[in-house]
Tab-separated table of C-alpha atoms in Angstrom:
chain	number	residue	atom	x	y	z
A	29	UNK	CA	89.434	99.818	-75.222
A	30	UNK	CA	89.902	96.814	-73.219
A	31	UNK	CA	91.186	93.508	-74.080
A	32	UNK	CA	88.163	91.705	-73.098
A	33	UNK	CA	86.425	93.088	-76.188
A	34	UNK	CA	82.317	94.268	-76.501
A	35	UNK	CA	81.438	90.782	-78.326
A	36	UNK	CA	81.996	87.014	-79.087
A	37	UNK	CA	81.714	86.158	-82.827
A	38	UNK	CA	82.417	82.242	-82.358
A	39	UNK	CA	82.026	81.694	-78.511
A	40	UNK	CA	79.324	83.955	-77.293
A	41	UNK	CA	75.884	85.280	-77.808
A	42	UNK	CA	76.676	88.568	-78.897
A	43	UNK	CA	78.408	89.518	-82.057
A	44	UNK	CA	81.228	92.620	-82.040
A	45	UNK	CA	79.548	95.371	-84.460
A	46	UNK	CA	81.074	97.130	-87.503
A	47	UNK	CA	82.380	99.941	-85.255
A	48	UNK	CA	82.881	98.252	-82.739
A	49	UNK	CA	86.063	96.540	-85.396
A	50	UNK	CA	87.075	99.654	-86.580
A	51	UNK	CA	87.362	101.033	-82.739
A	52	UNK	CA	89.326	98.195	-81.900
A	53	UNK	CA	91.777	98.277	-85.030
A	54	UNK	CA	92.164	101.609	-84.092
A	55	UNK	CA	93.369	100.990	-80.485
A	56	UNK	CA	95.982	97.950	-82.032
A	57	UNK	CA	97.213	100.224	-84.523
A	58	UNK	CA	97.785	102.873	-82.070
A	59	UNK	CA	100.007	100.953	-79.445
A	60	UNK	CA	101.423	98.951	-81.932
A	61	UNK	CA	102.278	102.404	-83.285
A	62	UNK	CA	103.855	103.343	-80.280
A	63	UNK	CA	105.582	100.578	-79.589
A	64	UNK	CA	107.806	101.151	-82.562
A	65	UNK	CA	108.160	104.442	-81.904
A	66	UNK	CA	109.837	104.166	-78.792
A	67	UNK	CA	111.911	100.755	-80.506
A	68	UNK	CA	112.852	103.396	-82.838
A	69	UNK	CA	114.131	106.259	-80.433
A	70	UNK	CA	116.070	103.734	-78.498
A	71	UNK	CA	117.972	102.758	-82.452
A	72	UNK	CA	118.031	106.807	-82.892
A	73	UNK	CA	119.892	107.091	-79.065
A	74	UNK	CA	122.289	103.567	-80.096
A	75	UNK	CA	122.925	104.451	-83.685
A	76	UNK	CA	126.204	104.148	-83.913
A	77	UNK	CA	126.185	100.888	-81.785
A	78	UNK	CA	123.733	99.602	-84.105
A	79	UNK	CA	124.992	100.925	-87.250
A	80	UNK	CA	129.037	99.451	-86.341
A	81	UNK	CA	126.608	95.907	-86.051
A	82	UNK	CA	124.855	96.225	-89.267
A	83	UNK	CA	128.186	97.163	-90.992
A	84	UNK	CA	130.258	93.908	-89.500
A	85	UNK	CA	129.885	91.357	-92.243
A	86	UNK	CA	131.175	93.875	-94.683
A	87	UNK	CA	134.274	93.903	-92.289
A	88	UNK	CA	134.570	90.474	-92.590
A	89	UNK	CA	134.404	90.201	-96.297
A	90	UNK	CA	137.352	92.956	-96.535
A	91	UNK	CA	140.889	91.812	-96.838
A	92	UNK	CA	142.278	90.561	-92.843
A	93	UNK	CA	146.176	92.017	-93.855
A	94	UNK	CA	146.269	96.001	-94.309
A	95	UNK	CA	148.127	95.038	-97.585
A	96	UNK	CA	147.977	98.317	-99.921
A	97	UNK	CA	147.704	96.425	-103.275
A	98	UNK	CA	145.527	93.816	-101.932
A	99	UNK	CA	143.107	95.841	-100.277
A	100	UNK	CA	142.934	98.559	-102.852
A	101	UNK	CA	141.760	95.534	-105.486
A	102	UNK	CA	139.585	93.881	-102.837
A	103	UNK	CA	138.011	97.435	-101.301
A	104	UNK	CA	138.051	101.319	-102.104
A	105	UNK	CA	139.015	102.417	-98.865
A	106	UNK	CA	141.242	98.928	-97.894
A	107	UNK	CA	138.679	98.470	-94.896
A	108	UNK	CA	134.978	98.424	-94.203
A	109	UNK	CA	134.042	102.423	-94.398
A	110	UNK	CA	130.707	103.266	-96.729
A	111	UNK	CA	131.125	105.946	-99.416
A	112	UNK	CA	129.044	108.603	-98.711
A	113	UNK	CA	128.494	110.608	-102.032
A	114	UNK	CA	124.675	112.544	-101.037
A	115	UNK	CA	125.403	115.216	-98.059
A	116	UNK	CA	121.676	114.421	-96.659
A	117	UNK	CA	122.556	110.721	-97.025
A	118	UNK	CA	123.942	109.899	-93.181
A	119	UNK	CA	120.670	111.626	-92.056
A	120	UNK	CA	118.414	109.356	-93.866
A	121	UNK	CA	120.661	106.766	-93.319
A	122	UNK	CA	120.130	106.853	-89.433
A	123	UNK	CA	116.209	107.197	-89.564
A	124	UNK	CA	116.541	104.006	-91.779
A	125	UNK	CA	118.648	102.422	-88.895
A	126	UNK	CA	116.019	103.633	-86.473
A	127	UNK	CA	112.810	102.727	-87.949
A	128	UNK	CA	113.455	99.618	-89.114
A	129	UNK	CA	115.548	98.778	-85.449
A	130	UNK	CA	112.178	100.544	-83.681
A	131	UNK	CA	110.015	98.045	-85.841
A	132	UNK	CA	112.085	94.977	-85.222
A	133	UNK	CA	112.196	96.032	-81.495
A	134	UNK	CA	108.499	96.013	-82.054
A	135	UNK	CA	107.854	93.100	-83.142
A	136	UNK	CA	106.487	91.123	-79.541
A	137	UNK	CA	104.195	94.306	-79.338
A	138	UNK	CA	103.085	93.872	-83.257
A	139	UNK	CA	102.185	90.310	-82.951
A	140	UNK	CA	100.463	90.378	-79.971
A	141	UNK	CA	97.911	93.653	-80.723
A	142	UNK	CA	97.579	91.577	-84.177
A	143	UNK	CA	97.033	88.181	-82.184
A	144	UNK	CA	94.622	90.245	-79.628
A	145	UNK	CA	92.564	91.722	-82.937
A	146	UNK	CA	91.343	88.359	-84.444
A	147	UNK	CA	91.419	86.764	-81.014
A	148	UNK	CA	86.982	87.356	-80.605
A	149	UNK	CA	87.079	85.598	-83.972
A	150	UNK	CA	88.088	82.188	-82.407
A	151	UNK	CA	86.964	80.120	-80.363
A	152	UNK	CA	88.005	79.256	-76.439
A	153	UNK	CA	90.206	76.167	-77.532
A	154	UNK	CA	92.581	78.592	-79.879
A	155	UNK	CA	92.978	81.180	-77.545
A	156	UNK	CA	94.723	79.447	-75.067
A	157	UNK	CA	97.472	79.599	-77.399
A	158	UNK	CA	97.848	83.328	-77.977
A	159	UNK	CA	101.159	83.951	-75.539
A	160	UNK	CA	102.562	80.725	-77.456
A	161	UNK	CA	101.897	82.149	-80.868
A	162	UNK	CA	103.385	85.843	-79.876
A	163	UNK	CA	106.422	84.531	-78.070
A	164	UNK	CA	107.250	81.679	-80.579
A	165	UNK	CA	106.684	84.333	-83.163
A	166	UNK	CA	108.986	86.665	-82.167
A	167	UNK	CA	111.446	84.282	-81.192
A	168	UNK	CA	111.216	82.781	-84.771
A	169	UNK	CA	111.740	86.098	-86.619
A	170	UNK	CA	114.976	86.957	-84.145
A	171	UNK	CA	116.040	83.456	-85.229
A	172	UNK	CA	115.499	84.022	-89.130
A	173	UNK	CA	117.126	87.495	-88.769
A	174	UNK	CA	120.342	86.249	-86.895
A	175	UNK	CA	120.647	83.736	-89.338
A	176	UNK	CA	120.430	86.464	-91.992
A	177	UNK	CA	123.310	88.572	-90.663
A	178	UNK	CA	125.522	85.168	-90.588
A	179	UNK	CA	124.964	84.600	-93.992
A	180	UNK	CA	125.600	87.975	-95.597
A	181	UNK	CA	129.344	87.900	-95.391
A	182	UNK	CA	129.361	84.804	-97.984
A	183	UNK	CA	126.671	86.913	-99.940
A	184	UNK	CA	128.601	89.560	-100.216
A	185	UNK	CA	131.674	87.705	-100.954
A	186	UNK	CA	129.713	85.647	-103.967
A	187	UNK	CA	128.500	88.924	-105.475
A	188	UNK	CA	131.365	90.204	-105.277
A	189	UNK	CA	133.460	87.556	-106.801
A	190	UNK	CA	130.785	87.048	-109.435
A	191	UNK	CA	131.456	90.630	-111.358
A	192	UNK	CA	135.497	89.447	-111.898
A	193	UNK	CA	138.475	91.253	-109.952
A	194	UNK	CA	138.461	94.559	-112.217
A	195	UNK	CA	135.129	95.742	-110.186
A	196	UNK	CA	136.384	98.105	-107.048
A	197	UNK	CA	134.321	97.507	-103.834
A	198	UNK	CA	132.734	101.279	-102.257
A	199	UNK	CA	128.910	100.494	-101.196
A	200	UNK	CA	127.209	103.329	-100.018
A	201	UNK	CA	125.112	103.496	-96.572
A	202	UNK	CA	122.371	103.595	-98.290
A	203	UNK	CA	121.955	100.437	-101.003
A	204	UNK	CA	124.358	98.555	-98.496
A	205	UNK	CA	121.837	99.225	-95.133
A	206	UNK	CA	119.036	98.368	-97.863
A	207	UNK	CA	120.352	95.529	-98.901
A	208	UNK	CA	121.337	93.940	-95.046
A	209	UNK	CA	117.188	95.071	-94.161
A	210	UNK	CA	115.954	93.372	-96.767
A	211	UNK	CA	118.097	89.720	-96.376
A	212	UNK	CA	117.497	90.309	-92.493
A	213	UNK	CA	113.420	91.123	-92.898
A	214	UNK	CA	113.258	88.088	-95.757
A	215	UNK	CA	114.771	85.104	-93.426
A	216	UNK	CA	112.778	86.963	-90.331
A	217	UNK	CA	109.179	86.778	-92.190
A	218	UNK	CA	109.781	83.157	-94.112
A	219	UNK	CA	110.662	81.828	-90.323
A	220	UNK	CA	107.408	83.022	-89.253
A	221	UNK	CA	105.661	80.401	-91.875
A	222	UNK	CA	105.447	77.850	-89.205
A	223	UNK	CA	103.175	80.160	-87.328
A	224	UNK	CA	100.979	81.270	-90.352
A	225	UNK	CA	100.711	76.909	-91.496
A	226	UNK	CA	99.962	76.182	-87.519
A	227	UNK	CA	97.515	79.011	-86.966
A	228	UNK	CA	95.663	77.932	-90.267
A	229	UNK	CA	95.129	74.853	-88.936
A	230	UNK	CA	93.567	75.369	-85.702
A	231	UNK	CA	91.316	77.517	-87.181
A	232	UNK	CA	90.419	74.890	-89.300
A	233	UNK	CA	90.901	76.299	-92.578
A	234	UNK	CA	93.429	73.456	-93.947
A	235	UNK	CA	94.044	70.192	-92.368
A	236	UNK	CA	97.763	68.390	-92.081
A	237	UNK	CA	96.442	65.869	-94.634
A	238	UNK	CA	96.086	68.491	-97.404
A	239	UNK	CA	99.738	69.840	-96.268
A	240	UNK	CA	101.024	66.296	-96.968
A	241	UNK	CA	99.433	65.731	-100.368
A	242	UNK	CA	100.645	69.070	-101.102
A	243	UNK	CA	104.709	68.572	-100.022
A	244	UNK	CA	105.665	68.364	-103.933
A	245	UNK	CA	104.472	71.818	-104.579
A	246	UNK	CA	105.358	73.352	-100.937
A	247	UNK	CA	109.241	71.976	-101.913
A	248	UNK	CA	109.324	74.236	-105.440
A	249	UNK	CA	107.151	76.791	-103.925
A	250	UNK	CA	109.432	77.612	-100.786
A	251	UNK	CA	112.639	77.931	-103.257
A	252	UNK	CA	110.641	80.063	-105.691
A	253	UNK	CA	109.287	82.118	-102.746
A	254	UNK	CA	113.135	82.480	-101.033
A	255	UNK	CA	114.325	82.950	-104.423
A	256	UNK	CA	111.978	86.244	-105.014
A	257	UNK	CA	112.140	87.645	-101.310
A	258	UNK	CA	116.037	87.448	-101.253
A	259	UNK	CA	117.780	90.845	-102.632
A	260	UNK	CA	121.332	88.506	-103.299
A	261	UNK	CA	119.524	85.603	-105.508
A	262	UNK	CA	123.269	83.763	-104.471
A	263	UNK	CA	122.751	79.200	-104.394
A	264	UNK	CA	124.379	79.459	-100.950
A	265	UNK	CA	121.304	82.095	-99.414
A	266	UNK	CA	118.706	80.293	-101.222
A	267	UNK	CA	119.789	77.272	-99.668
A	268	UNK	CA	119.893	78.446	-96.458
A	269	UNK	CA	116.762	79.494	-96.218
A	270	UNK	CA	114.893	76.977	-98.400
A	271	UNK	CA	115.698	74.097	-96.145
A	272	UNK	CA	114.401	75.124	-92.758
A	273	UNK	CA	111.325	76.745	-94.410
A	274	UNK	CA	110.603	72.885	-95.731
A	275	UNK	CA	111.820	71.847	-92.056
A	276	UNK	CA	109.225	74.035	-90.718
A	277	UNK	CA	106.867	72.810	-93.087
A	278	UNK	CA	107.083	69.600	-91.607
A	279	UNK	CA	107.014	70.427	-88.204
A	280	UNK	CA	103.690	71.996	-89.090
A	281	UNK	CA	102.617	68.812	-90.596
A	282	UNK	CA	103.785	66.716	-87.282
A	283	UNK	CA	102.036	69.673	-84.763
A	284	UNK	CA	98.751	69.534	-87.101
A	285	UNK	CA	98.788	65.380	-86.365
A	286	UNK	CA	99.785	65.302	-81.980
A	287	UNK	CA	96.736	67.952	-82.361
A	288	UNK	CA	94.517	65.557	-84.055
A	289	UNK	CA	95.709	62.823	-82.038
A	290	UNK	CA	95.081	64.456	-78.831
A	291	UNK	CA	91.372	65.891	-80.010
A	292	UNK	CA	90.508	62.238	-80.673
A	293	UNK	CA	91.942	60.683	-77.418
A	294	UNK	CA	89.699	63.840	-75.492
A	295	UNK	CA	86.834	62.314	-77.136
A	296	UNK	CA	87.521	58.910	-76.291
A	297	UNK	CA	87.812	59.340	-72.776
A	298	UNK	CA	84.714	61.611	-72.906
A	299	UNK	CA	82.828	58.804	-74.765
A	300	UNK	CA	84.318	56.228	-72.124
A	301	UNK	CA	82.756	58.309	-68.968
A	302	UNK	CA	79.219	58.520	-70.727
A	303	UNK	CA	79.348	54.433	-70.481
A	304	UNK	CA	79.037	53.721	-66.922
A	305	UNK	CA	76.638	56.226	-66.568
A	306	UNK	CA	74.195	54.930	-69.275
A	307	UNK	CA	74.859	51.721	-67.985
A	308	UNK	CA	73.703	52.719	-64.173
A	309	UNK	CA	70.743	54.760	-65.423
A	310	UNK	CA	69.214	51.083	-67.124
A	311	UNK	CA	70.263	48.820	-64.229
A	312	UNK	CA	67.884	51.410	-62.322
A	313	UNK	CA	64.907	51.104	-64.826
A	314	UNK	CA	65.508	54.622	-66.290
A	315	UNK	CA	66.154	55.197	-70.007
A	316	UNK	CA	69.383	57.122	-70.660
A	317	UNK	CA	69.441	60.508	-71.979
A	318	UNK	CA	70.274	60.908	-75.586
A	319	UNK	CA	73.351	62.654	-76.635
């Protein structure tokens, strides 16, 4: 089915039926689909690349001096190997690695067949932004995933240090991979709430007023929110993600108000033209046209 759609439900004279939805939804599902099918092939053919990436910041938490009574109290193996103790374990280990690589490789892809879906909901003005909503999208949940994977070494070194020194470190693949998906998809999705509080507003549905009023709850909202989404709970990851979350709160706020701002100065100008014209049209004895 083509982009273009059958139907206009807010800017033209024709409204997209029932099936005509489900047809479409079918068509985004299907290359989104396939888009992370071939993201995940590529993570299936680089698995090892990938998997030596994922496993880093548990290097870094293990003991820098190949000391034998040092790094058998800081780590099971004195390095950065995962215990594998279920024989089918390193084959579900790499499909984890390479559907959840294919669907962050996916992401562009995801966003814009979502973007493309709602898109005949909205009217011209907001679709201008639809390769500014996809790109700063994806660029925002690379961001919030990168800054995942920096903080997991000091994650991992709190919960860790937290259980006392008679606790031997040996994670397996499997809860440790788990664990480094779920920090890295956390900080990926609460960077994309700019998006979500920008998109609400030019669609009207809040205004940056009510986002003001509303700062006291957004501030012990965001931490509660972080707080659940996080698998470590740790002060230092909570922190690290609460405070650009609020940042991006008010960034929202400050894009919702240049908006405004720019709306009314459109008007004015488009108010100032009408002038001279209604002024010419009574010097030559005609009555101006209304509206």
């Amino acid at each position: 089915m083509s982009d273009a759609g059958p139907g206009r439900s807010r800017s033209g004279d024709e409204t997209m039926p029932l099936m005509d939805h489900l047809v479409e939804l079918r068509s985004r599902l299907i290359k989104s689909v396939v888009a992370v099918l071939v993201g995940a092939v590529t993570c299936w053919v680089f698995y090892h690349q990938i998997l030596d990436f994922l496993v880093q910041p548990y290097c870094d938490v293990a003991p820098e001096e190949a000391v034998a009574e040092e790094a058998a109290r800081q780590n099971l193996f004195g390095g950065c190997e995962l215990l594998v103790l279920d024989p089918l374990e390193p084959f579900s280990v790499r499909l984890t690695v390479a559907g959840y690589g294919g669907l962050a490789l996916a992401i562009p892809v995801v966003l814009w067949q979502a973007w493309r879906f709602v898109q005949p909901g909205l009217y011209p003005r907001e679709r201008r932004h639809a390769a500014a909503f996809t790109v700063v999208g994806a660029l925002l949940f690379a961001l919030g995933a990168g800054l995942a994977y920096w903080s997991i070494p000091r994650a991992l070194r709190f919960l860790a240090a937290i259980g006392g020194e008679d606790l031997v470190t040996g994670f397996s693949p499997a809860k440790y991979l788990s664990f480094v998906v779920k920090m890295m998809a956390a900080f990926g999705i609460g960077f994309e709430f700019p998006i979500l509080l920008v998109f609400l507003q030019f669609a009207g549905i809040i205004h940056y007023r009510q986002l003001i009023r509303a700062r006291r709850f957004a501030i012990v909202g965001i931490v509660a929110l972080v707080a659940v989404i996080t698998p470590s709970g740790d002060p230092f990851t909570l922190m690290v993600l609460s405070v650009p979350m609020y940042l991006f709160y008010e960034v929202a706020i400050g894009i919702g108000w240049l908006r405004l701002r720019r709306e009314r100065r459109r008007s004015a100008e488009g108010s100032s033209e009408k002038i001279p014209a209604r002024a010419a049209a009574t010097a030559e004895g005609e009555m101006p046209a209304e509206g």
